XYZ file of C-alpha atoms in Angstrom:
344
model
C 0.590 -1.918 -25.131
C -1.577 1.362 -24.236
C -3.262 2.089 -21.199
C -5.186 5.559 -20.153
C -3.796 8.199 -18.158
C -6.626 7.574 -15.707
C -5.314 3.473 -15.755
C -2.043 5.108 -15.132
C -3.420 7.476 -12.005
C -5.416 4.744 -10.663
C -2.511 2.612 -10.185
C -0.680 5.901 -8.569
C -3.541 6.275 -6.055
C -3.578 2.631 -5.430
C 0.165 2.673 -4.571
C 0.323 5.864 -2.627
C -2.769 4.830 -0.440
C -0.913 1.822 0.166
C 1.960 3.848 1.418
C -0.269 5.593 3.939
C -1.792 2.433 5.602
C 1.792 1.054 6.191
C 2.870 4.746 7.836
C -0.341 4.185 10.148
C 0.799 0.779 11.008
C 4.016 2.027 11.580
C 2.935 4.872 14.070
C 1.113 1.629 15.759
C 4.335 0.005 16.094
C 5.953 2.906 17.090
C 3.899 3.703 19.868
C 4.178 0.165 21.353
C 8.023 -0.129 21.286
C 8.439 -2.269 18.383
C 10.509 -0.574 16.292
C 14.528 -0.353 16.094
C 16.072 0.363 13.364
C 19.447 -1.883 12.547
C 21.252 1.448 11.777
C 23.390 2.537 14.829
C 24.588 6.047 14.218
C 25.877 8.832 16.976
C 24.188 12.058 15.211
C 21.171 12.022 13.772
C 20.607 15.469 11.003
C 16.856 15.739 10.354
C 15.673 18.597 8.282
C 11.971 19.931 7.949
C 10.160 22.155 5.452
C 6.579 23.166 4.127
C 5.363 23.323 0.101
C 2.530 25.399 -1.321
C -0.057 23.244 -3.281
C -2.644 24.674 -5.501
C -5.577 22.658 -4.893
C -8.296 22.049 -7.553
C -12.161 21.607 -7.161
C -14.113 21.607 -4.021
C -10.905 20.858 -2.329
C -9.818 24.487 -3.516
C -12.952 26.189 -2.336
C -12.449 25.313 1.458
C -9.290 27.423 1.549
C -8.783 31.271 1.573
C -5.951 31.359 -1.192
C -6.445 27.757 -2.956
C -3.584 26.352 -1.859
C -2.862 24.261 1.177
C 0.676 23.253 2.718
C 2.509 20.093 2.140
C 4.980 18.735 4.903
C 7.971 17.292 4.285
C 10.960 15.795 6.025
C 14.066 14.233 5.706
C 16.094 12.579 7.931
C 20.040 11.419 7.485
C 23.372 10.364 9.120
C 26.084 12.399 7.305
C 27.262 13.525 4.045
C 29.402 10.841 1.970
C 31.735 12.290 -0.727
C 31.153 10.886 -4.080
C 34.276 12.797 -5.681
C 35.913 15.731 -5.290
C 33.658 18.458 -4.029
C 31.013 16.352 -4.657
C 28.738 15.067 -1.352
C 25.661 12.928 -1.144
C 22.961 12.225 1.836
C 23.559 9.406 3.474
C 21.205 7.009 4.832
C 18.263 9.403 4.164
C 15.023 8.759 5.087
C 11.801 11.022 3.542
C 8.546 11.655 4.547
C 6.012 14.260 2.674
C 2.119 14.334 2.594
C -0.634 16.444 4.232
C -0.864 16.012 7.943
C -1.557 18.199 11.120
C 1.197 18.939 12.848
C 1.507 15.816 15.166
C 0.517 13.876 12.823
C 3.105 14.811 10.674
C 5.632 14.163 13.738
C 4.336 10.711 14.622
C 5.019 9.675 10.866
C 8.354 11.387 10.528
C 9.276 9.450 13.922
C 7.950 6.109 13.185
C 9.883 6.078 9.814
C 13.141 7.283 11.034
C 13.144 5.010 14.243
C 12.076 1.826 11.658
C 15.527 2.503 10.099
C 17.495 3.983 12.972
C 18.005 2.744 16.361
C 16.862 5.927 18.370
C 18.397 4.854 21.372
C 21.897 4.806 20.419
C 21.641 7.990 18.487
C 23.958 10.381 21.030
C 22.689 14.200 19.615
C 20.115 14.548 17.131
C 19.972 17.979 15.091
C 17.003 19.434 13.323
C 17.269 22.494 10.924
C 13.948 24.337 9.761
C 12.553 27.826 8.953
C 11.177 28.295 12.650
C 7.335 27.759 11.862
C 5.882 26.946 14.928
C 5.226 23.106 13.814
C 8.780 22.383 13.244
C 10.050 22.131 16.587
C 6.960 20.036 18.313
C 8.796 17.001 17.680
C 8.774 14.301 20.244
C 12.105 14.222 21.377
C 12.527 17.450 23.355
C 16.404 16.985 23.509
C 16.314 17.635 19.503
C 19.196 20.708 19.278
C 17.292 23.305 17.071
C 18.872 24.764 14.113
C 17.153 27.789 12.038
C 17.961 27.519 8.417
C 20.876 29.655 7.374
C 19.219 30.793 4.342
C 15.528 31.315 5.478
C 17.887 33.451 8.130
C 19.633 35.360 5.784
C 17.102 36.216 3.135
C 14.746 37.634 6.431
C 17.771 39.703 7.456
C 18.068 41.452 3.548
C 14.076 41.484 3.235
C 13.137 43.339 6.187
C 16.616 45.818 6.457
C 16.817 48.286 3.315
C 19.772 49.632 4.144
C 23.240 47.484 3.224
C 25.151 48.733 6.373
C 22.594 47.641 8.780
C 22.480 44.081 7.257
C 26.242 43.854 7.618
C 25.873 44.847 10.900
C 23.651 42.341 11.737
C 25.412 39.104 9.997
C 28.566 40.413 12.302
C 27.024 40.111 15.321
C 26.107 36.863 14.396
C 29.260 35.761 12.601
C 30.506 36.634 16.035
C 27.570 34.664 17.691
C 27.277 38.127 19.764
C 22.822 37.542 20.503
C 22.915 40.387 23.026
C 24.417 42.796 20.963
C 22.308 41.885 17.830
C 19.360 42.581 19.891
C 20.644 45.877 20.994
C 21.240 46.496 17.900
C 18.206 45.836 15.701
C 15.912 47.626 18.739
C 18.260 50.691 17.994
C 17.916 50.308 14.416
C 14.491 50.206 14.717
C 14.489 53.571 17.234
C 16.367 55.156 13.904
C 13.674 54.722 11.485
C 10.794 56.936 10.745
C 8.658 54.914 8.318
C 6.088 53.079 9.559
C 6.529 49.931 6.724
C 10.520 49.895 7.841
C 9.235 50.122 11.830
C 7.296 47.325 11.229
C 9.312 45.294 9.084
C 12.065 45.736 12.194
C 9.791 44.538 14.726
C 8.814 41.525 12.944
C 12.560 40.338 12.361
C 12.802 40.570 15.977
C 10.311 38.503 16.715
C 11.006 36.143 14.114
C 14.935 35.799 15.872
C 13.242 35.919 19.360
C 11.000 33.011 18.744
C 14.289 30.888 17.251
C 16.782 32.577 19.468
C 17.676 28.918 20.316
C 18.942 28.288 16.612
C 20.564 31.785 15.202
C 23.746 30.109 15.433
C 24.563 26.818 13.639
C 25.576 24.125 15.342
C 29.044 23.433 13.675
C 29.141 27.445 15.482
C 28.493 26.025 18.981
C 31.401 24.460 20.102
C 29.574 21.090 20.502
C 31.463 18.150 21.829
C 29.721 15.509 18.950
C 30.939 12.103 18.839
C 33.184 11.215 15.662
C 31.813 11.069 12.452
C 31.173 7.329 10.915
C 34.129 6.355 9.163
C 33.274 7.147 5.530
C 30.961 10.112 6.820
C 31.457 13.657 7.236
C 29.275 16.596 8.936
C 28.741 19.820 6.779
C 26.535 22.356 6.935
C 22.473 21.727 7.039
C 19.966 23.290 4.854
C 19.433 21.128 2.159
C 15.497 20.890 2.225
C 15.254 23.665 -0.336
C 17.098 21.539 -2.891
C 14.919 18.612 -1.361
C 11.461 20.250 -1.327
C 12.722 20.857 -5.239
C 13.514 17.519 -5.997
C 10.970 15.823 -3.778
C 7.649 17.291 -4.395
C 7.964 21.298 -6.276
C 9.250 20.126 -9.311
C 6.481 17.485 -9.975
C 3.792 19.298 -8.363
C 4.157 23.116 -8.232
C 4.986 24.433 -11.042
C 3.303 24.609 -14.472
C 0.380 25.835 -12.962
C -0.432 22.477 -11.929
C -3.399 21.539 -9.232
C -4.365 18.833 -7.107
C -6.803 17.080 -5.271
C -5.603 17.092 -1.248
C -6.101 12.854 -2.136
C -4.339 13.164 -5.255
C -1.724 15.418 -4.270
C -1.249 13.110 -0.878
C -1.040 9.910 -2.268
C 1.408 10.944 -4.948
C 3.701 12.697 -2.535
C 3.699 9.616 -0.896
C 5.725 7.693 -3.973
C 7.630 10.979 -4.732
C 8.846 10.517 -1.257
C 9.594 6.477 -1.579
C 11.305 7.308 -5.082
C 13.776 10.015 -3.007
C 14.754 7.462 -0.770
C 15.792 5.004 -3.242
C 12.563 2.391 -1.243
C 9.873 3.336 -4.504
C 9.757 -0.799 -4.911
C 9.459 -1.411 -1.548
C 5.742 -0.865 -2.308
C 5.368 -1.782 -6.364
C 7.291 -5.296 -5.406
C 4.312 -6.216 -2.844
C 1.445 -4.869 -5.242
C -0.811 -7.859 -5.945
C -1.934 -8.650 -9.168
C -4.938 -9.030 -8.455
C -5.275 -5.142 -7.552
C -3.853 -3.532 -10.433
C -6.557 -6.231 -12.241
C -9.447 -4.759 -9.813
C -8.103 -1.339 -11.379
C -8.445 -2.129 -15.111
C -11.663 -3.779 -14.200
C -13.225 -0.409 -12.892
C -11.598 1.468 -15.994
C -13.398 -0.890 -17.835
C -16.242 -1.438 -16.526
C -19.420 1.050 -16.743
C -20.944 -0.242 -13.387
C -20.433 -3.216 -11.527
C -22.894 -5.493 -10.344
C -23.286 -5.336 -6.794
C -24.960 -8.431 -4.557
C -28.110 -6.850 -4.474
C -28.669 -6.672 -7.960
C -28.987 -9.827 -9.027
C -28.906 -10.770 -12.771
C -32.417 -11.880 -13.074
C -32.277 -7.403 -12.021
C -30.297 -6.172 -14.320
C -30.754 -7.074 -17.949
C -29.108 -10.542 -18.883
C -25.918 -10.652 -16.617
C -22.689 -9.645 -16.194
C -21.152 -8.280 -19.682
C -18.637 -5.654 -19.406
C -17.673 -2.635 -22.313
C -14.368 -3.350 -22.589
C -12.449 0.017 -23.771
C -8.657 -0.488 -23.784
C -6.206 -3.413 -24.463
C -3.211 -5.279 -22.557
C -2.170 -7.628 -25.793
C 1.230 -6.726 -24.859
C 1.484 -8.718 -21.262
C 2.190 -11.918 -23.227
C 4.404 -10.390 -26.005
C 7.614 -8.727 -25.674
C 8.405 -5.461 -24.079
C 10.264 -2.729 -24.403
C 10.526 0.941 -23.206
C 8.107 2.282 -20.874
C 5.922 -0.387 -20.854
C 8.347 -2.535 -19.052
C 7.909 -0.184 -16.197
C 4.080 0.420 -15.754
C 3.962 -3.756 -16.281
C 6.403 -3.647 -13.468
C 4.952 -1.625 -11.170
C 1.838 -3.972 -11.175
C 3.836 -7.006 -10.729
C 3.909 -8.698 -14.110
């Protein structure tokens, strides 16, 4: 019943690389009109974020600091109360893995309109941290939304002083955008260190460049259509719980580092797992892959056509180095589940 932890990753990369053929496929289908989701919802909450990776080996070297950013996305129709106080994502779809920035976008698109039909969907609503890559999505009717929090800890990081902060989560409390201007470029006229100066100019910037999205939408008076029956709209900004969930708690912490491959391909099943789809791809592995896989584990080199046996020695005789007595005997534990991933 063992296998090696590189058995174990092999399968992982097989899996996750299978993940990112079907997402090119799907931008394919995308692009030629041939996907609509069955799911026909009026708002559409779709929530974008970047983690940090520590990268390992030559992967690491290309970078200045070693680490390169992950994207990730979710996508989802409304909050549905499990009990009292208690509210779950609802139809949520997840994307995460290294991409450029339109990349990224296609992807994100393609999966959300393979669940969602896209043209029914009356308002769609996307909260972020205002990076620049965020809001180049294709649908230029997408109402912006700047994360409350990313919003609020910029606010108390770049004002020291506790009046001035109040100040400034009034005039937005009281969605008053003129008068916080006015009042963080008098602020600013007030200070004499250079750091604080500074600090000043770049929060307004930062609010200048997602002036569109300092207030949330629940804020804005919008005229949305009702929510699904069973459904409810709250407040966005759940990606930092996601991101945690998703991809940080597996892959950033512990001082853990990645190949960009690795890291991708694994993100890839973190991502299916969140979504509740992670046998979507382990149901359609073929057993003759995952046998391909213990055949290269096992396997010093194998023959290619060229090298005939009359070659190389006296024909094909593998090393074999682990065992699988257990796929005719019973199972139990976690067995069961690396068996089941390769279709056994």
């Amino acid at each position: 019943q063992s296998i090696s932890a590189m058995g174990v990753w092999n399968i992982i990369q097989a899996l996750g690389k299978k993940v990112s053929v079907e997402e090119k496929e799907l931008v394919k289908q995308h692009k030629k009109g041939r996907l609509e989701g069955k799911k026909t919802v009026p708002v559409l909450f779709e929530e974008t974020d970047g983690v940090n990776i520590r990268l390992q080996g030559k992967d690491r070297k290309e970078t200045k600091n070693g680490k390169a950013e992950m994207k990730a996305a979710i996508a989802y129709d409304g909050w549905k109360e499990e009990s009292h106080g208690r509210y779950r994502l609802n139809g949520k779809v997840v994307f995460a893995g290294f991409a450029k920035s339109k990349e990224f976008h296609q992807i994100r698109e393609a999966k959300i309109a393979r669940e969602y039909n896209l043209d029914e969907v009356v308002c769609r609503i996307l909260n972020g941290d205002g990076a620049g890559w965020i809001k180049k999505v294709p649908d230029k009717d997408t109402l912006f939304q700047l994360d409350v929090f990313h919003r609020n800890e910029a606010v108390r990081e770049k004002i020291p002083h506790r009046e001035a902060q109040e100040a400034v989560f009034s005039f937005l409390g009281k969605q008053d955008l003129i008068g916080l201007f006015d009042y963080l470029e008098t602020y600013q006229n007030s200070l004499s260190e250079e750091e604080e100066v500074q600090n000043i100019a770049d929060l307004i910037r930062y609010f200048r460049n997602n002036e569109e999205g300092l207030i949330p939408y629940r804020e804005r008076g919008l005229a949305l259509p009702e929510s699904p029956e069973g459904l409810q709209y709250r407040n966005m900004g759940t990606m930092e719980g996601n991101n945690w969930s998703i991809l940080a708690n597996r892959m950033k912490h512990g001082h853990r580092s990645w190949s960009r491959r690795g890291a991708n391909h694994l993100a890839k099943l973190l991502a299916k797992k969140s979504e509740g789809k992670l046998e979507e791809v382990t149901g359609r592995m073929e057993r003759p892959t995952f046998e391909t896989l213990l055949v290269e584990e096992t396997i010093d080199e194998t023959l290619s056509a060229a090298k005939a046996p009359v070659r190389e020695g006296k024909g094909y005789e593998p090393a074999v180095r682990g065992s699988l007595a257990a796929i005719n005997a019973a199972l139990r534990g976690d067995p069961i589940k690396l068996f089941g991933l390769a279709g056994y």
